[in-house]
mmCIF file of C-alpha atoms and ligand atoms in Angstrom:
data_model
loop_
_atom_site.group_PDB
_atom_site.id
_atom_site.type_symbol
_atom_site.label_atom_id
_atom_site.label_comp_id
_atom_site.label_asym_id
_atom_site.label_seq_id
_atom_site.Cartn_x
_atom_site.Cartn_y
_atom_site.Cartn_z
ATOM 1 C CA MET A 1 174.636 56.074 219.713
ATOM 2 C CA ALA A 2 173.389 58.105 216.738
ATOM 3 C CA ALA A 3 174.118 61.831 216.892
ATOM 4 C CA LYS A 4 171.063 64.004 217.601
ATOM 5 C CA ARG A 5 169.892 65.971 214.542
ATOM 6 C CA ARG A 6 169.833 69.719 215.092
ATOM 7 C CA ILE A 7 166.464 71.406 214.656
ATOM 8 C CA LEU A 8 166.735 74.101 211.989
ATOM 9 C CA ARG A 9 165.308 77.488 212.899
ATOM 10 C CA PHE A 10 163.932 79.640 210.085
ATOM 11 C CA LEU A 11 163.053 83.317 210.249
ATOM 12 C CA ILE A 12 160.927 84.283 207.261
ATOM 13 C CA THR A 13 159.386 87.673 206.548
ATOM 14 C CA ALA A 14 156.431 88.248 204.271
ATOM 15 C CA GLY A 15 153.957 90.783 202.996
ATOM 16 C CA PRO A 16 154.067 94.542 202.629
ATOM 17 C CA THR A 17 154.629 97.264 205.186
ATOM 18 C CA ARG A 18 152.298 100.206 205.710
ATOM 19 C CA GLU A 19 153.816 103.605 206.395
ATOM 20 C CA ALA A 20 151.344 105.929 208.059
ATOM 21 C CA ILE A 21 150.598 109.306 206.456
ATOM 22 C CA ASP A 22 147.799 110.170 208.887
ATOM 23 C CA PRO A 23 145.392 108.068 211.000
ATOM 24 C CA VAL A 24 143.495 106.867 207.910
ATOM 25 C CA ARG A 25 146.091 106.744 205.098
ATOM 26 C CA TYR A 26 149.332 104.936 204.393
ATOM 27 C CA LEU A 27 152.005 104.218 201.760
ATOM 28 C CA SER A 28 152.355 100.569 200.823
ATOM 29 C CA ASN A 29 152.864 98.187 197.877
ATOM 30 C CA HIS A 30 151.191 95.235 196.158
ATOM 31 C CA SER A 31 152.740 92.381 198.171
ATOM 32 C CA SER A 32 150.090 89.792 199.080
ATOM 33 C CA GLY A 33 152.400 87.721 201.284
ATOM 34 C CA LYS A 34 151.876 84.631 199.084
ATOM 35 C CA MET A 35 155.580 84.051 198.355
ATOM 36 C CA GLY A 36 156.659 84.488 201.988
ATOM 37 C CA TYR A 37 153.818 82.331 203.340
ATOM 38 C CA ALA A 38 154.665 79.609 200.775
ATOM 39 C CA LEU A 39 158.254 79.668 202.069
ATOM 40 C CA ALA A 40 157.008 79.464 205.655
ATOM 41 C CA ALA A 41 154.744 76.504 204.806
ATOM 42 C CA ALA A 42 157.585 74.646 203.081
ATOM 43 C CA ALA A 43 160.027 75.446 205.905
ATOM 44 C CA ALA A 44 157.536 74.170 208.513
ATOM 45 C CA HIS A 45 158.237 70.635 207.199
ATOM 46 C CA LEU A 46 161.949 71.107 207.816
ATOM 47 C CA GLY A 47 162.209 72.862 211.163
ATOM 48 C CA LYS A 48 160.877 75.605 213.412
ATOM 49 C CA VAL A 49 159.512 78.677 211.681
ATOM 50 C CA LEU A 50 159.169 82.222 212.918
ATOM 51 C CA LEU A 51 157.091 84.163 210.399
ATOM 52 C CA ILE A 52 157.181 87.945 210.679
ATOM 53 C CA SER A 53 154.476 89.363 208.490
ATOM 54 C CA GLY A 54 153.098 92.656 207.331
ATOM 55 C CA PRO A 55 149.317 92.984 206.888
ATOM 56 C CA VAL A 56 148.013 90.229 204.562
ATOM 57 C CA ALA A 57 144.826 88.189 204.167
ATOM 58 C CA LEU A 58 146.453 84.769 204.553
ATOM 59 C CA ALA A 59 146.506 82.141 207.289
ATOM 60 C CA ALA A 60 149.938 81.277 208.641
ATOM 61 C CA PRO A 61 151.021 77.626 208.691
ATOM 62 C CA ARG A 62 149.714 76.175 211.954
ATOM 63 C CA SER A 63 153.084 75.109 213.284
ATOM 64 C CA ALA A 64 154.741 78.472 212.570
ATOM 65 C CA ARG A 65 155.019 81.203 215.175
ATOM 66 C CA LEU A 66 153.492 84.329 213.674
ATOM 67 C CA ILE A 67 154.404 87.896 214.585
ATOM 68 C CA GLN A 68 152.283 90.504 212.834
ATOM 69 C CA VAL A 69 153.674 93.951 212.176
ATOM 70 C CA GLU A 70 152.502 96.947 210.243
ATOM 71 C CA SER A 71 155.273 99.451 209.497
ATOM 72 C CA SER A 72 158.889 99.064 208.350
ATOM 73 C CA GLU A 73 160.098 100.231 211.765
ATOM 74 C CA GLU A 74 157.960 97.602 213.523
ATOM 75 C CA MET A 75 159.320 94.970 211.161
ATOM 76 C CA ALA A 76 162.890 96.155 211.795
ATOM 77 C CA ARG A 77 162.411 95.858 215.571
ATOM 78 C CA ALA A 78 160.811 92.414 215.288
ATOM 79 C CA VAL A 79 163.453 90.993 212.929
ATOM 80 C CA LEU A 80 166.572 92.552 214.447
ATOM 81 C CA GLY A 81 165.435 91.586 217.945
ATOM 82 C CA ARG A 82 165.005 87.911 217.021
ATOM 83 C CA PHE A 83 167.312 86.938 214.157
ATOM 84 C CA ARG A 84 170.222 85.842 216.362
ATOM 85 C CA LYS A 85 168.592 82.494 217.173
ATOM 86 C CA SER A 86 167.845 81.692 213.518
ATOM 87 C CA ASP A 87 169.864 79.463 211.184
ATOM 88 C CA ILE A 88 168.237 80.515 207.912
ATOM 89 C CA ILE A 89 166.822 84.014 207.487
ATOM 90 C CA VAL A 90 164.746 84.768 204.394
ATOM 91 C CA GLN A 91 163.729 88.392 203.938
ATOM 92 C CA CYS A 92 160.875 88.053 201.454
ATOM 93 C CA ALA A 93 158.800 90.973 202.763
ATOM 94 C CA ALA A 94 158.373 93.997 200.540
ATOM 95 C CA VAL A 95 159.577 96.540 203.075
ATOM 96 C CA ALA A 96 159.249 100.247 202.299
ATOM 97 C CA ASP A 97 162.411 102.019 201.164
ATOM 98 C CA TYR A 98 160.987 105.397 202.213
ATOM 99 C CA ARG A 99 158.474 106.454 204.839
ATOM 100 C CA PRO A 100 156.834 109.775 205.702
ATOM 101 C CA ALA A 101 159.099 111.833 207.980
ATOM 102 C CA ARG A 102 156.113 112.219 210.292
ATOM 103 C CA ALA A 103 152.563 110.965 210.361
ATOM 104 C CA ALA A 104 149.943 113.675 210.856
ATOM 105 C CA LYS A 105 148.118 113.300 214.171
ATOM 106 C CA HIS A 106 144.757 114.065 212.584
ATOM 107 C CA LYS A 107 143.277 113.284 209.196
ATOM 108 C CA ILE A 108 144.764 115.612 206.579
ATOM 109 C CA LYS A 109 142.014 117.857 205.217
ATOM 110 C CA LYS A 110 141.418 118.453 201.538
ATOM 111 C CA THR A 111 142.175 122.054 200.601
ATOM 112 C CA GLY A 112 142.326 121.784 196.819
ATOM 113 C CA ARG A 113 146.016 122.762 196.878
ATOM 114 C CA ALA A 114 148.973 120.442 196.236
ATOM 115 C CA VAL A 115 150.434 118.731 199.305
ATOM 116 C CA VAL A 116 154.170 118.106 199.635
ATOM 117 C CA MET A 117 155.182 115.141 201.755
ATOM 118 C CA LYS A 118 158.728 114.625 203.020
ATOM 119 C CA LEU A 119 159.876 110.979 202.806
ATOM 120 C CA ILE A 120 162.887 109.687 204.696
ATOM 121 C CA PRO A 121 164.752 106.384 204.201
ATOM 122 C CA ALA A 122 163.292 103.464 206.149
ATOM 123 C CA THR A 123 165.710 101.238 208.067
ATOM 124 C CA ASP A 124 167.239 98.797 205.589
ATOM 125 C CA ILE A 125 166.666 95.642 207.628
ATOM 126 C CA LEU A 126 168.549 93.339 205.278
ATOM 127 C CA LEU A 127 171.586 95.615 205.184
ATOM 128 C CA GLU A 128 171.634 95.590 208.984
ATOM 129 C CA LEU A 129 171.260 91.778 209.062
ATOM 130 C CA GLY A 130 174.189 91.480 206.652
ATOM 131 C CA ARG A 131 176.340 93.528 209.043
ATOM 132 C CA ARG A 132 175.336 91.510 212.092
ATOM 133 C CA LYS A 133 175.082 87.936 210.779
ATOM 134 C CA THR A 134 177.367 85.268 212.207
ATOM 135 C CA ALA A 135 179.330 82.537 210.411
ATOM 136 C CA GLY A 136 176.719 79.758 210.804
ATOM 137 C CA GLN A 137 173.761 81.771 209.529
ATOM 138 C CA VAL A 138 172.414 81.737 205.978
ATOM 139 C CA LEU A 139 171.044 85.134 204.952
ATOM 140 C CA VAL A 140 168.740 85.377 201.939
ATOM 141 C CA GLY A 141 167.229 88.454 200.367
ATOM 142 C CA PHE A 142 164.779 88.939 197.530
ATOM 143 C CA ALA A 143 165.109 91.472 194.747
ATOM 144 C CA ALA A 144 161.982 92.760 193.041
ATOM 145 C CA GLU A 145 163.119 94.273 189.760
ATOM 146 C CA THR A 146 161.367 95.847 186.797
ATOM 147 C CA ARG A 147 164.624 96.046 184.760
ATOM 148 C CA ASN A 148 168.319 95.086 184.884
ATOM 149 C CA LEU A 149 167.436 92.074 187.050
ATOM 150 C CA ARG A 150 170.907 90.510 187.124
ATOM 151 C CA LYS A 151 172.896 93.698 187.626
ATOM 152 C CA ASN A 152 170.611 95.059 190.355
ATOM 153 C CA ALA A 153 170.320 91.736 192.179
ATOM 154 C CA LEU A 154 174.078 91.158 192.202
ATOM 155 C CA ALA A 155 174.634 94.682 193.538
ATOM 156 C CA LYS A 156 172.188 93.969 196.402
ATOM 157 C CA LEU A 157 173.818 90.589 197.107
ATOM 158 C CA ARG A 158 177.208 92.237 197.591
ATOM 159 C CA ARG A 159 176.128 95.460 199.307
ATOM 160 C CA LYS A 160 173.949 93.645 201.834
ATOM 161 C CA ASN A 161 176.461 90.812 202.439
ATOM 162 C CA LEU A 162 173.968 88.056 201.563
ATOM 163 C CA ASP A 163 174.498 84.365 200.938
ATOM 164 C CA PHE A 164 171.746 84.287 198.308
ATOM 165 C CA ILE A 165 169.423 86.680 196.553
ATOM 166 C CA VAL A 166 166.237 85.581 194.810
ATOM 167 C CA ALA A 167 165.683 87.972 191.942
ATOM 168 C CA ASN A 168 162.150 88.071 190.609
ATOM 169 C CA PRO A 169 160.948 90.195 187.729
ATOM 170 C CA VAL A 170 157.959 92.286 188.791
ATOM 171 C CA GLY A 171 155.608 94.331 186.666
ATOM 172 C CA LYS A 172 154.870 91.324 184.416
ATOM 173 C CA LYS A 173 151.411 89.753 184.493
ATOM 174 C CA GLY A 174 151.194 86.277 186.060
ATOM 175 C CA ALA A 175 154.270 86.402 188.313
ATOM 176 C CA GLY A 176 155.704 88.396 191.215
ATOM 177 C CA PHE A 177 153.359 90.550 193.295
ATOM 178 C CA GLU A 178 149.914 89.071 194.105
ATOM 179 C CA SER A 179 150.132 86.188 191.629
ATOM 180 C CA ASP A 180 149.963 82.502 192.682
ATOM 181 C CA ARG A 181 153.011 81.877 190.507
ATOM 182 C CA ASN A 182 156.493 83.286 190.382
ATOM 183 C CA GLU A 183 159.730 83.003 188.427
ATOM 184 C CA ALA A 184 163.188 83.810 189.686
ATOM 185 C CA VAL A 185 166.931 83.662 189.280
ATOM 186 C CA VAL A 186 168.866 82.827 192.438
ATOM 187 C CA PHE A 187 172.337 84.298 192.761
ATOM 188 C CA GLY A 188 174.762 83.254 195.475
ATOM 189 C CA ARG A 189 178.201 84.158 196.654
ATOM 190 C CA ASN A 190 181.040 82.670 194.622
ATOM 191 C CA GLY A 191 179.132 82.848 191.354
ATOM 192 C CA PHE A 192 176.201 80.518 192.120
ATOM 193 C CA GLU A 193 173.355 81.122 189.653
ATOM 194 C CA LYS A 194 170.173 79.142 189.002
ATOM 195 C CA LYS A 195 167.112 80.096 186.992
ATOM 196 C CA PHE A 196 163.612 78.917 187.859
ATOM 197 C CA PRO A 197 160.888 79.241 185.222
ATOM 198 C CA ARG A 198 157.400 80.387 186.184
ATOM 199 C CA MET A 199 155.745 77.914 188.577
ATOM 200 C CA PRO A 200 153.381 77.904 191.593
ATOM 201 C CA LYS A 201 154.864 79.790 194.543
ATOM 202 C CA ALA A 202 154.538 76.664 196.752
ATOM 203 C CA LYS A 203 156.725 74.684 194.336
ATOM 204 C CA LEU A 204 159.254 77.476 193.950
ATOM 205 C CA ALA A 205 159.428 77.810 197.744
ATOM 206 C CA ARG A 206 160.406 74.128 198.117
ATOM 207 C CA LYS A 207 163.076 74.449 195.426
ATOM 208 C CA LEU A 208 164.514 77.612 196.989
ATOM 209 C CA LEU A 209 164.723 76.041 200.443
ATOM 210 C CA GLY A 210 166.630 73.106 198.928
ATOM 211 C CA ILE A 211 169.297 75.559 197.787
ATOM 212 C CA PHE A 212 169.493 77.421 201.103
ATOM 213 C CA LEU A 213 169.614 74.158 203.090
ATOM 214 C CA ALA A 214 172.537 72.832 201.082
ATOM 215 C CA LYS A 215 174.502 75.819 202.378
ATOM 216 C CA SER A 216 173.421 75.507 206.035
HETATM 217 O O1 PMT B 1 153.953 88.904 198.474
HETATM 218 P P1 PMT B 1 153.690 88.436 197.048
HETATM 219 O O2 PMT B 1 152.467 89.090 196.450
HETATM 220 O O3 PMT B 1 153.650 86.928 196.953
HETATM 221 O O4 PMT B 1 154.906 88.927 196.133
HETATM 222 C C1 PMT B 1 156.189 88.404 196.366
HETATM 223 C C2 PMT B 1 157.265 89.506 196.249
HETATM 224 C C3 PMT B 1 157.308 90.023 194.815
HETATM 225 C C4 PMT B 1 156.948 90.661 197.226
HETATM 226 C C5 PMT B 1 158.618 88.834 196.684
HETATM 227 O O5 PMT B 1 158.897 87.761 195.831
HETATM 228 C C6 PMT B 1 159.762 89.846 196.683
HETATM 229 O O6 PMT B 1 160.367 90.147 195.670
HETATM 230 N N1 PMT B 1 160.068 90.387 197.878
HETATM 231 C C7 PMT B 1 161.053 91.472 198.058
HETATM 232 C C8 PMT B 1 160.466 92.784 197.631
HETATM 233 C C9 PMT B 1 161.451 93.933 197.837
HETATM 234 O O7 PMT B 1 161.267 94.713 198.746
HETATM 235 O O8 PMT B 1 162.491 93.945 197.027
HETATM 236 P P2 PMT B 1 163.625 95.096 196.967
HETATM 237 O O9 PMT B 1 164.431 94.758 195.763
HETATM 238 O O10 PMT B 1 162.980 96.444 197.044
HETATM 239 O O11 PMT B 1 164.458 94.885 198.300
HETATM 240 C C10 PMT B 1 165.617 94.060 198.346
HETATM 241 C C11 PMT B 1 165.677 93.324 199.666
HETATM 242 O O12 PMT B 1 165.889 94.283 200.734
HETATM 243 C C12 PMT B 1 164.429 92.526 200.012
HETATM 244 O O13 PMT B 1 164.806 91.298 200.593
HETATM 245 C C13 PMT B 1 163.733 93.421 201.034
HETATM 246 O O14 PMT B 1 162.960 92.670 201.971
HETATM 247 C C14 PMT B 1 164.914 94.086 201.725
HETATM 248 N N2 PMT B 1 164.588 95.386 202.344
HETATM 249 C C15 PMT B 1 164.137 96.428 201.568
HETATM 250 C C16 PMT B 1 163.855 97.642 202.152
HETATM 251 C C17 PMT B 1 164.052 97.797 203.544
HETATM 252 N N3 PMT B 1 163.761 98.945 204.150
HETATM 253 N N4 PMT B 1 164.502 96.765 204.280
HETATM 254 C C18 PMT B 1 164.770 95.559 203.701
HETATM 255 O O15 PMT B 1 165.179 94.620 204.393
#
């Protein structure tokens, strides 16, 4: 009798986070969710997908389970509470590094004077995943870099105990944040390195999953 094929379980994060300043304002970034949703769509052909997403204007693949979050702390709770059952975890979301120490209860009034806001580090979800991951899991991070792509990405790969990091240059027109296309260099443990020229995010997503699957 043929052995039963295991169903692969993907956990993919996408989009930005919003860190509340007051009831009407927040800190965020330019992530559109396109790269993460492209990964989720490609992964939906290969297994079960849990997509944890910050606020974006995109439709999730129909077969994926979607959990919508807003802040970095909500994303941390959603991811850390569910990653144990996943085989391949891809942290593509652009999660805040810093968040306001407290959100004002009421709308901050304009006084004409400068306002000083205290920012505290947000939970580094990927760092925590790297500490908790088990032997069978493949953990992938992204690195959005405006300079020293290789050096910064390799530092993140090691510090966060990742299997792969997808380093994409940001701040260039036509790739990275908001664009329909992206370019990247994937670094892995043990010296793995592969460069992908600029291409549609859907195509890049399929190529990236091929790499992660080979390791699973
Ligand atoms: O959404 P798009 O418009 O399609 O754009 C895609 C993208 C540019 C957002 C995407 O390709 C990308 O690079 N995502 C990661 C952005 C990012 O936060 O990079 P970073 O170098 O700041 O963070 C490194 C890694 O740590 C990332 O996997 C990030 O999700 C993770 N992280 C960061 C902060 C934090 N508090 N927790 C985290 O887990």
